[in-house]
Coordinates of C-alpha atoms and ligand atoms in Angstrom, one line a residue:
M1 CA 0.1 0.0 0.0
V2 CA 1.4 3.5 -0.8
I3 CA 0.8 6.0 2.1
P4 CA 0.3 9.4 0.3
E5 CA 2.9 12.0 1.3
P6 CA 1.1 14.9 3.3
P7 CA 0.8 17.9 1.3
A8 CA 3.9 20.2 1.0
H9 CA 2.5 22.8 3.0
E10 CA 1.9 20.5 6.1
R11 CA 5.5 19.6 5.8
L12 CA 7.0 23.0 6.2
A13 CA 9.9 22.6 9.0
L14 CA 9.7 26.2 10.0
V15 CA 10.7 27.2 13.5
P16 CA 9.0 29.1 15.0
R17 CA 5.7 27.2 13.5
P18 CA 3.5 30.0 11.9
R19 CA 0.0 30.6 13.1
R20 CA -1.6 29.4 9.8
V21 CA -0.2 27.7 6.6
R22 CA -2.4 26.6 3.6
A23 CA -1.8 25.6 -0.1
A24 CA -1.7 28.6 -2.4
D25 CA -5.0 28.9 -4.3
G26 CA -5.3 26.7 -7.4
D27 CA -1.6 26.8 -7.8
A28 CA -2.5 28.4 -11.1
G29 CA 0.4 30.3 -12.8
R30 CA -0.2 34.0 -14.0
D31 CA -1.3 32.6 -17.4
G32 CA -4.1 30.7 -16.0
H33 CA -2.5 27.2 -16.5
A34 CA -2.3 25.1 -13.5
G35 CA 1.3 24.9 -12.5
P36 CA 3.5 23.0 -10.3
H37 CA 2.8 23.2 -6.6
T38 CA 6.2 24.7 -6.2
L39 CA 8.3 27.6 -7.2
D40 CA 12.0 27.1 -8.3
L41 CA 14.2 30.2 -7.1
S42 CA 17.3 28.8 -8.9
P43 CA 16.8 31.1 -12.1
G44 CA 17.3 34.0 -9.5
I45 CA 14.9 36.6 -8.1
T46 CA 14.2 40.1 -9.0
L47 CA 13.2 42.0 -5.7
H48 CA 10.2 44.7 -6.2
H49 CA 9.9 47.1 -2.9
P50 CA 9.1 50.6 -1.9
A51 CA 12.2 52.5 -0.8
A52 CA 10.8 52.3 2.7
L53 CA 11.7 48.6 2.6
A54 CA 15.4 48.6 1.4
G55 CA 16.5 47.5 4.8
P56 CA 14.4 44.3 4.7
A57 CA 15.1 43.9 0.9
G58 CA 18.8 43.9 1.4
L59 CA 18.7 41.3 4.1
L60 CA 16.8 39.1 2.1
R61 CA 18.9 39.5 -1.0
D62 CA 22.1 38.9 1.0
R63 CA 20.8 35.7 2.7
L64 CA 19.3 34.3 -0.4
A65 CA 22.8 35.0 -2.1
Q66 CA 24.5 33.0 0.6
L67 CA 22.1 30.2 -0.1
G68 CA 23.0 30.3 -3.9
V69 CA 20.0 32.3 -5.2
G70 CA 21.2 35.3 -7.2
T71 CA 19.3 37.7 -9.5
G72 CA 17.1 36.6 -12.2
P73 CA 13.5 36.4 -13.5
V74 CA 11.4 35.4 -10.4
P75 CA 9.6 38.5 -8.9
V76 CA 9.7 38.7 -5.2
T77 CA 7.5 41.5 -4.0
L78 CA 7.7 43.2 -0.5
A79 CA 4.9 45.8 0.1
L80 CA 3.3 47.6 3.2
E81 CA -0.3 47.3 3.3
P82 CA -2.6 48.5 6.1
A83 CA -3.9 45.6 8.0
P84 CA -7.6 45.0 7.4
A85 CA -10.0 46.6 9.8
G86 CA -10.9 44.3 12.5
D87 CA -7.6 42.0 11.5
P88 CA -7.9 39.5 14.4
Q89 CA -4.1 39.0 14.5
D90 CA -3.7 40.6 17.6
P91 CA -6.8 40.0 19.5
E92 CA -5.5 41.0 22.8
G93 CA -4.2 44.4 21.5
R94 CA -1.1 43.7 23.6
A95 CA 1.4 46.6 24.2
A96 CA 5.0 45.8 22.8
P97 CA 8.4 46.8 23.3
T98 CA 8.0 48.9 20.0
G99 CA 4.4 49.1 19.2
G100 CA 2.3 45.8 19.5
A101 CA 2.6 42.3 18.3
A102 CA 0.3 43.1 15.5
G103 CA 3.0 45.3 14.0
E104 CA 4.8 41.8 13.2
A105 CA 2.1 40.2 11.3
Y106 CA 2.6 39.3 7.9
R107 CA 1.2 37.3 4.8
L108 CA 3.8 35.4 2.9
M109 CA 2.4 33.9 -0.7
V110 CA 4.4 31.6 -2.7
T111 CA 2.6 30.8 -5.9
A112 CA 4.0 28.7 -8.9
D113 CA 5.6 31.9 -10.4
H114 CA 6.2 34.7 -7.8
V115 CA 6.5 35.7 -4.1
T116 CA 4.6 38.1 -2.4
L117 CA 5.1 39.3 1.3
T118 CA 2.9 42.0 2.9
A119 CA 2.7 43.3 6.2
A120 CA 1.2 46.7 7.9
A121 CA 4.8 47.6 9.2
E122 CA 8.4 47.0 8.4
R123 CA 8.7 44.7 11.5
G124 CA 6.4 42.5 9.9
V125 CA 8.0 42.4 6.8
L126 CA 11.2 41.7 8.6
A127 CA 9.4 38.7 10.3
G128 CA 8.2 37.6 6.8
V129 CA 11.6 38.0 5.4
S130 CA 13.1 35.6 8.0
T131 CA 10.6 33.1 7.2
L132 CA 11.1 33.3 3.5
A133 CA 14.8 32.9 4.1
Q134 CA 14.3 29.9 6.4
L135 CA 12.0 28.4 3.9
T136 CA 14.8 28.7 1.2
A137 CA 17.3 27.5 3.4
L138 CA 15.3 24.4 4.5
A139 CA 14.7 23.7 0.6
V140 CA 18.4 24.0 -0.1
T141 CA 19.4 21.6 2.8
A142 CA 16.7 19.1 2.4
P143 CA 17.9 15.5 2.2
A144 CA 16.2 15.0 -1.1
A145 CA 18.2 17.7 -2.6
E146 CA 21.2 16.9 -4.7
P147 CA 24.1 17.7 -2.6
S148 CA 26.1 18.9 -5.4
A149 CA 23.6 21.1 -6.7
P150 CA 20.9 22.1 -4.1
V151 CA 17.7 23.3 -5.6
P152 CA 15.9 26.2 -3.8
V153 CA 12.4 24.8 -4.6
L154 CA 9.8 26.4 -2.3
P155 CA 6.2 24.8 -1.9
A156 CA 3.3 27.1 -3.2
V157 CA 1.8 28.1 0.3
V158 CA -0.1 31.1 1.8
I159 CA 1.4 31.6 5.5
D160 CA -0.6 34.1 7.8
D161 CA 1.4 34.8 10.8
A162 CA 2.0 36.7 13.9
P163 CA 3.6 36.4 17.1
R164 CA 2.0 35.3 20.4
F165 CA 4.1 37.5 22.5
A166 CA 5.6 41.1 21.6
W167 CA 8.8 40.6 23.5
R168 CA 10.8 37.5 22.4
G169 CA 14.4 38.0 23.9
L170 CA 17.7 36.7 24.7
S171 CA 19.7 37.9 27.5
L172 CA 23.4 37.4 26.8
D173 CA 26.1 37.8 29.7
V174 CA 29.2 39.5 28.3
A175 CA 30.5 40.3 31.9
R176 CA 31.6 36.8 33.2
H177 CA 33.3 36.1 29.8
F178 CA 33.2 38.8 27.1
F179 CA 32.1 38.2 23.5
T180 CA 33.1 40.7 21.0
A181 CA 30.9 42.9 18.9
E182 CA 31.4 40.6 15.8
Q183 CA 30.2 37.5 18.0
V184 CA 27.3 39.4 19.2
V185 CA 26.4 40.3 15.6
E186 CA 26.5 36.5 14.8
V187 CA 24.1 35.9 17.9
L188 CA 21.7 38.8 16.4
G189 CA 21.7 36.5 13.0
L190 CA 20.7 33.5 14.7
M191 CA 17.9 35.5 16.8
F192 CA 16.7 37.0 13.5
D193 CA 16.4 33.4 11.9
L194 CA 14.0 32.5 15.0
R195 CA 12.0 35.4 14.9
L196 CA 13.4 36.7 18.1
N197 CA 13.4 40.6 18.6
V198 CA 14.8 41.7 21.9
L199 CA 18.7 41.2 22.8
H200 CA 19.4 42.1 26.4
L201 CA 23.1 42.6 26.9
H202 CA 24.2 42.0 30.6
L203 CA 26.9 44.4 30.5
T204 CA 28.4 44.7 34.0
D205 CA 28.9 42.4 36.9
D206 CA 31.5 41.5 39.6
Q207 CA 33.9 40.2 36.9
G208 CA 34.1 43.1 34.4
W209 CA 32.6 46.2 33.2
R210 CA 32.0 45.9 29.5
L211 CA 30.8 49.2 28.1
D212 CA 33.1 52.3 27.8
L213 CA 31.5 55.5 29.2
A214 CA 32.7 59.0 28.7
S215 CA 31.3 60.0 32.2
R216 CA 33.3 57.3 34.0
P217 CA 36.5 56.2 31.9
E218 CA 37.9 54.5 34.8
L219 CA 35.1 51.7 34.7
T220 CA 36.7 50.2 31.6
R221 CA 40.4 51.2 32.0
L222 CA 40.4 49.5 35.3
S223 CA 37.5 46.9 35.3
S224 CA 37.2 45.3 31.7
G225 CA 40.6 43.3 31.7
S226 CA 39.2 40.7 33.9
A227 CA 36.9 37.7 33.3
V228 CA 36.0 34.5 35.3
G229 CA 38.9 32.3 35.6
G230 CA 41.6 35.2 34.9
G231 CA 40.4 35.3 31.2
P232 CA 41.4 38.5 29.2
G233 CA 38.1 40.2 29.3
G234 CA 37.4 43.1 27.0
Y235 CA 34.8 46.0 26.4
F236 CA 32.8 47.6 23.9
T237 CA 33.6 51.1 22.7
A238 CA 30.8 53.4 21.9
E239 CA 31.2 52.6 18.4
D240 CA 30.9 48.9 19.0
Y241 CA 27.8 49.4 21.1
A242 CA 26.4 51.7 18.1
R243 CA 27.5 48.7 15.6
I244 CA 25.6 46.3 17.5
Q245 CA 22.5 48.3 17.6
E246 CA 22.7 49.0 14.0
A247 CA 23.0 45.5 13.2
A248 CA 20.2 44.6 15.6
G249 CA 18.0 47.4 14.1
R250 CA 18.3 46.1 10.6
R251 CA 16.9 42.8 11.9
G252 CA 14.3 44.5 13.9
I253 CA 15.7 43.6 17.2
T254 CA 15.8 45.9 20.1
V255 CA 18.9 46.0 22.1
V256 CA 18.4 46.4 26.0
P257 CA 21.5 47.1 27.9
E258 CA 21.5 46.2 31.6
I259 CA 23.6 48.0 34.1
D260 CA 23.3 45.7 37.0
V261 CA 22.9 47.3 40.6
P262 CA 22.7 47.4 43.3
G263 CA 24.4 44.0 43.8
H264 CA 26.8 42.4 41.3
T265 CA 28.8 45.7 41.3
N266 CA 32.4 44.7 42.3
A267 CA 33.9 45.6 38.9
A268 CA 32.5 49.1 39.4
L269 CA 33.7 49.4 43.2
H270 CA 37.2 48.3 41.9
A271 CA 37.3 50.9 39.5
L272 CA 35.4 53.6 41.6
P273 CA 36.6 53.2 45.3
E274 CA 34.4 56.4 46.1
L275 CA 31.4 53.9 45.9
T276 CA 32.7 51.8 48.8
R277 CA 32.6 52.8 52.5
S278 CA 36.2 52.2 53.2
G279 CA 37.2 54.0 50.2
V280 CA 39.7 51.3 49.4
A281 CA 39.2 49.5 45.9
P282 CA 38.4 45.9 46.3
D283 CA 40.4 43.3 44.1
V284 CA 39.5 42.5 40.8
Y285 CA 37.1 39.3 41.2
T286 CA 37.3 36.3 38.8
G287 CA 35.3 33.8 40.6
T288 CA 31.8 32.8 40.2
G289 CA 30.4 33.7 43.5
V290 CA 27.5 36.0 43.9
G291 CA 25.9 38.2 46.5
F292 CA 29.0 39.8 47.9
S293 CA 29.3 43.3 46.3
R294 CA 26.8 46.2 46.7
L295 CA 26.4 50.0 46.3
D296 CA 25.8 51.8 49.4
A297 CA 23.0 54.3 49.6
T298 CA 24.5 56.5 52.3
L299 CA 27.5 57.6 50.0
P300 CA 26.9 60.7 48.0
A301 CA 29.0 59.3 45.1
T302 CA 26.3 56.4 44.6
A303 CA 23.7 59.0 43.6
T304 CA 25.9 60.7 41.0
F305 CA 27.3 57.4 39.7
L306 CA 23.8 56.2 39.2
R307 CA 22.9 59.5 37.4
D308 CA 25.9 59.9 35.0
V309 CA 26.0 56.2 34.1
L310 CA 22.3 55.6 33.5
A311 CA 21.9 59.1 31.6
E312 CA 24.8 58.2 29.2
V313 CA 23.7 54.5 28.8
G314 CA 20.1 55.9 28.1
A315 CA 21.5 58.5 25.5
M316 CA 23.5 55.8 23.8
T317 CA 20.7 53.6 23.5
V318 CA 18.3 53.4 20.5
G319 CA 15.4 51.1 22.0
P320 CA 13.0 52.4 24.9
W321 CA 14.4 50.1 27.4
V322 CA 17.2 50.2 30.0
H323 CA 17.6 47.3 32.5
I324 CA 18.8 48.1 36.0
G325 CA 19.5 44.5 37.3
G326 CA 18.3 44.3 40.8
D327 CA 18.9 40.6 41.3
E328 CA 20.4 38.9 44.4
P329 CA 20.9 41.9 46.4
P330 CA 23.5 40.9 49.4
E331 CA 22.3 41.5 52.9
M332 CA 20.6 44.8 52.7
D333 CA 17.6 46.0 54.5
R334 CA 14.5 46.2 52.4
A335 CA 14.3 50.1 52.5
E336 CA 17.9 50.6 51.5
Y337 CA 17.5 48.0 48.7
A338 CA 14.3 49.8 47.6
G339 CA 15.7 53.4 47.9
L340 CA 18.7 52.2 45.5
V341 CA 16.4 50.6 42.8
E342 CA 14.1 53.6 43.1
A343 CA 17.1 55.9 42.4
A344 CA 18.3 53.9 39.6
A345 CA 14.7 53.6 38.1
G346 CA 14.4 57.2 38.4
E347 CA 17.5 58.0 36.4
V348 CA 16.1 55.8 33.6
V349 CA 12.9 57.5 33.5
A350 CA 14.8 60.9 33.5
A351 CA 16.9 59.5 30.4
G352 CA 13.6 59.2 28.7
K353 CA 13.6 55.3 28.8
A354 CA 11.4 52.7 30.6
V355 CA 12.8 50.4 33.3
V356 CA 13.4 46.6 33.2
A357 CA 14.5 44.9 36.3
W358 CA 14.8 41.2 37.7
Q359 CA 12.0 40.1 39.8
E360 CA 13.6 41.2 43.3
A361 CA 13.2 44.9 42.3
A362 CA 9.3 44.1 42.6
R363 CA 10.0 44.9 46.3
A364 CA 10.6 48.5 45.2
N365 CA 8.0 51.1 43.8
L366 CA 8.8 50.7 40.0
P367 CA 7.5 53.4 37.6
P368 CA 4.2 52.3 35.7
G369 CA 5.3 50.7 32.4
S370 CA 8.3 49.1 33.8
V371 CA 9.1 45.4 32.8
V372 CA 9.5 42.7 35.7
Q373 CA 11.7 39.8 34.6
L374 CA 10.8 36.7 36.5
W375 CA 13.7 34.1 36.8
K376 CA 13.2 32.2 40.0
E377 CA 10.0 30.4 39.4
D378 CA 9.9 29.0 42.9
E379 CA 9.9 32.1 45.0
P380 CA 7.0 33.7 46.2
T381 CA 5.3 35.8 43.6
E382 CA 3.3 38.5 45.8
D383 CA 5.7 41.3 45.0
V384 CA 5.6 40.5 41.3
V385 CA 1.9 40.3 41.2
A386 CA 1.5 43.5 43.1
A387 CA 4.1 45.1 40.6
V388 CA 2.0 43.9 37.9
R389 CA -1.4 45.3 39.5
A390 CA 0.5 48.7 40.0
G391 CA 1.1 48.9 36.1
A392 CA 4.2 46.7 35.5
R393 CA 4.5 44.0 32.8
L394 CA 5.9 40.7 33.2
L395 CA 8.7 39.1 31.2
L396 CA 9.2 35.3 31.7
S397 CA 12.7 33.8 32.1
P398 CA 11.9 30.8 34.3
A399 CA 15.2 29.3 34.9
S400 CA 14.4 25.8 34.9
R401 CA 13.1 26.3 31.2
V402 CA 15.0 29.0 29.6
Y403 CA 18.2 29.7 31.4
L404 CA 20.4 28.2 28.4
D405 CA 23.6 28.1 30.8
M406 CA 22.2 25.0 32.7
K407 CA 23.5 21.8 31.7
Y408 CA 21.5 19.5 29.5
R409 CA 22.4 16.6 31.5
P410 CA 24.6 15.4 34.5
G411 CA 28.0 15.2 33.3
F412 CA 27.6 17.6 30.6
E413 CA 31.0 19.6 30.2
L414 CA 29.7 23.2 30.2
G415 CA 27.0 24.9 32.3
L416 CA 25.7 25.3 35.6
Q417 CA 23.1 23.1 37.5
W418 CA 21.5 25.3 40.1
A419 CA 18.2 25.3 38.4
G420 CA 18.3 21.6 37.4
Y421 CA 19.3 20.1 34.0
T422 CA 17.3 21.5 31.0
E423 CA 17.0 19.2 27.8
L424 CA 15.6 20.7 24.6
R425 CA 12.2 19.2 25.5
D426 CA 12.2 21.0 28.8
A427 CA 12.8 24.3 27.2
Y428 CA 9.9 23.6 24.9
E429 CA 7.1 21.8 26.8
W430 CA 6.1 24.6 29.2
E431 CA 3.2 27.2 29.2
P432 CA 4.0 30.9 29.9
A433 CA 0.5 31.6 30.9
G434 CA 0.9 29.2 33.8
V435 CA 4.1 30.4 35.5
V436 CA 2.5 33.1 37.7
P437 CA -1.2 32.0 37.6
E438 CA -2.5 35.4 39.2
V439 CA -1.0 37.4 36.2
R440 CA -3.2 37.5 33.3
E441 CA -1.8 36.8 30.0
Q442 CA -2.2 40.5 28.8
D443 CA 0.2 41.5 31.4
V444 CA 2.8 39.0 30.2
V445 CA 4.9 41.2 27.6
G446 CA 7.0 38.0 26.6
V447 CA 9.6 35.4 27.3
E448 CA 13.2 35.8 27.4
A449 CA 15.9 33.1 27.2
A450 CA 19.2 33.8 29.2
V451 CA 22.7 32.7 28.9
F452 CA 24.9 33.6 31.7
T453 CA 28.7 32.7 30.8
E454 CA 30.4 31.7 34.1
T455 CA 31.4 28.3 32.3
L456 CA 31.3 29.7 28.6
A457 CA 34.3 31.3 27.0
T458 CA 34.2 30.6 23.5
R459 CA 31.8 31.1 20.5
S460 CA 31.3 27.3 20.2
D461 CA 30.7 27.1 24.1
L462 CA 28.1 29.8 23.5
L463 CA 26.5 27.9 20.5
V464 CA 26.3 24.6 22.0
M465 CA 24.2 26.0 24.9
L466 CA 22.0 28.1 22.7
L467 CA 21.1 25.6 20.0
P468 CA 18.9 23.6 19.8
R469 CA 17.2 25.1 23.0
L470 CA 16.9 28.7 21.5
A471 CA 14.8 27.2 18.9
A472 CA 12.3 25.8 21.5
V473 CA 12.2 29.1 23.4
A474 CA 11.6 31.1 20.1
E475 CA 8.7 28.8 19.4
V476 CA 7.3 29.2 23.0
A477 CA 7.2 32.8 22.7
W478 CA 6.0 33.1 19.1
T479 CA 3.5 30.2 18.2
P480 CA 0.0 30.0 20.0
R481 CA -0.1 27.3 22.4
S482 CA -2.4 25.2 20.3
G483 CA 0.2 25.1 17.5
R484 CA 3.0 23.6 19.6
H485 CA 3.5 19.8 19.8
W486 CA 6.8 18.2 20.9
P487 CA 7.0 15.3 18.2
G488 CA 6.3 17.9 15.5
F489 CA 8.8 20.4 16.9
A490 CA 11.5 17.6 17.2
D491 CA 11.0 16.8 13.3
R492 CA 11.2 20.4 12.3
V493 CA 14.2 21.2 14.5
A494 CA 16.2 18.1 12.9
A495 CA 15.5 19.8 9.5
L496 CA 16.5 23.1 10.8
A497 CA 19.7 21.6 12.0
R498 CA 20.7 20.9 8.6
V499 CA 20.6 24.8 7.9
W500 CA 22.8 25.2 11.1
E501 CA 25.4 22.6 9.6
R502 CA 25.5 24.4 6.4
D503 CA 26.1 27.8 8.3
G504 CA 29.0 26.4 10.2
L505 CA 27.1 26.5 13.6
V506 CA 27.4 23.8 16.4
W507 CA 24.7 22.5 18.7
H508 CA 24.0 19.8 21.1
R509 CA 22.3 16.5 19.7
S510 CA 19.3 16.5 22.4
P511 CA 17.7 13.2 22.8
G512 CA 14.3 12.5 21.3
V513 CA 15.3 14.3 17.9
E514 CA 16.5 12.3 14.9
W515 CA 19.5 14.4 14.1
D516 CA 21.4 13.7 10.7
E517 CA 24.9 12.3 11.4
P518 CA 27.4 15.1 10.8
G519 CA 28.5 15.1 7.3
T520 CA 25.8 13.0 5.8
P521 CA 24.0 14.6 3.0
Ligands
TNX601 C1 21.6 33.8 38.6 S1 19.9 35.5 36.7 C2 22.0 35.2 38.4 C3 23.4 35.5 37.8 C4 24.0 34.1 37.5 C5 23.1 33.0 37.0 C6 23.8 31.8 36.5 C7 20.3 36.3 37.7 C8 19.3 37.5 37.7 N1 21.2 36.3 38.5 O1 24.1 36.3 38.4 O2 25.1 34.3 36.4 O3 22.3 32.8 37.9 O4 22.9 31.0 36.0

């Protein structure tokens, strides 16, 4: 008996899985004759787009060229079209980092002779470009393709898509080990491919200060040359930071800088001893302990430090957010802690930005519109719930699911294990709406993965921890709950890994997925 293949549109291996995919109507070519149910891009494409979409068009052209698709006769049109009135794509009308999940809705149509991508906003076009690039990459890496001459043949489909959550992030710790601007730009590429849209940079911690500031040059002069284990460290110049933001902006990704206060401040105290009560600079710290360094609310230098640093970081930052940390304050009474968090928050607001802070900061009075980032899912959540009632929104980073610095399994050579072991399936099979049951879904701004780098020193260390789990987190954040199923995800991520292989990335071969052997076609 011959078991029929499911139709091509049901076999798309896209990650994150789109909201709705159907076969393109009739699959008729422009001349009215029924054509094949596919579109072959190998003759090359001609891009049509308004001037306002030059950015997304350039990204698409570059990625397709990498995949072997050059210039030729196949028309690919990018267009801005207002969303139809009453468009149900963002039924909750949820507020977003930069203007609503609906801004990222798009329609991608592939027929037998052309491609059309439409969205109401550039961010939607960018999401559609990511999907179209992924479809093409999947086509050229599919096992059926002739390895010597991969064929970019797309199925004829209509994809109507929009994200579940407006904030789909990755927090990257460049303080414990430094990663260069170039390495960060590679991570941005990976994020774009997975439709993630917020890069949170953990720029300061006990082990190093990673952003050069004109108002306090001592910070990088004295505290950037260190890292966990005594590594070389490093820092971003203002130009590096601008370059990262430019690369992010091109991809529709917002950069959120984190200046972690009042704890996690040994690097600042080392460079600026006036921030310590004794006036004596503590030594450089290259261990992995936490909870031993702090700002002191009684010192006048503390307020000017917060003002100058947060004003400058705010002024350098394109996006609307600055993260003030607030995690793991060492022994400090509640009033002093709250005072320091409120002072930092006030400076962020004075700089014209909105506040993001780790969940401990919910003990303080945060300005309305702040984002509280939950990481310790087992802690009592009254403060977080109260902050949300007072106008904050909740960002979910439950450590046992999305801390991508957790080991995959006992004995795994990299990573920590304080939140348990996190295999791909753990990172995939959880429900954001259930993390804090008292918080309504419309008060959840989104989901953010985090990768702390105490044990991660190289590009491949970082990639092995990110992949494949970042794909799981991206789907949790993008795809509606009803569209998520582990077996289907496992199949799709195996297909996506062929693209990673082609792109020279490395990943962990999580159990439960039928990975190709490396090197097999
Ligand atoms: C907890 S996440 C921390 C970090 C560590 C991380 C390691 C957070 C707000 N604080 O300082 O690097 O665990 O997983």
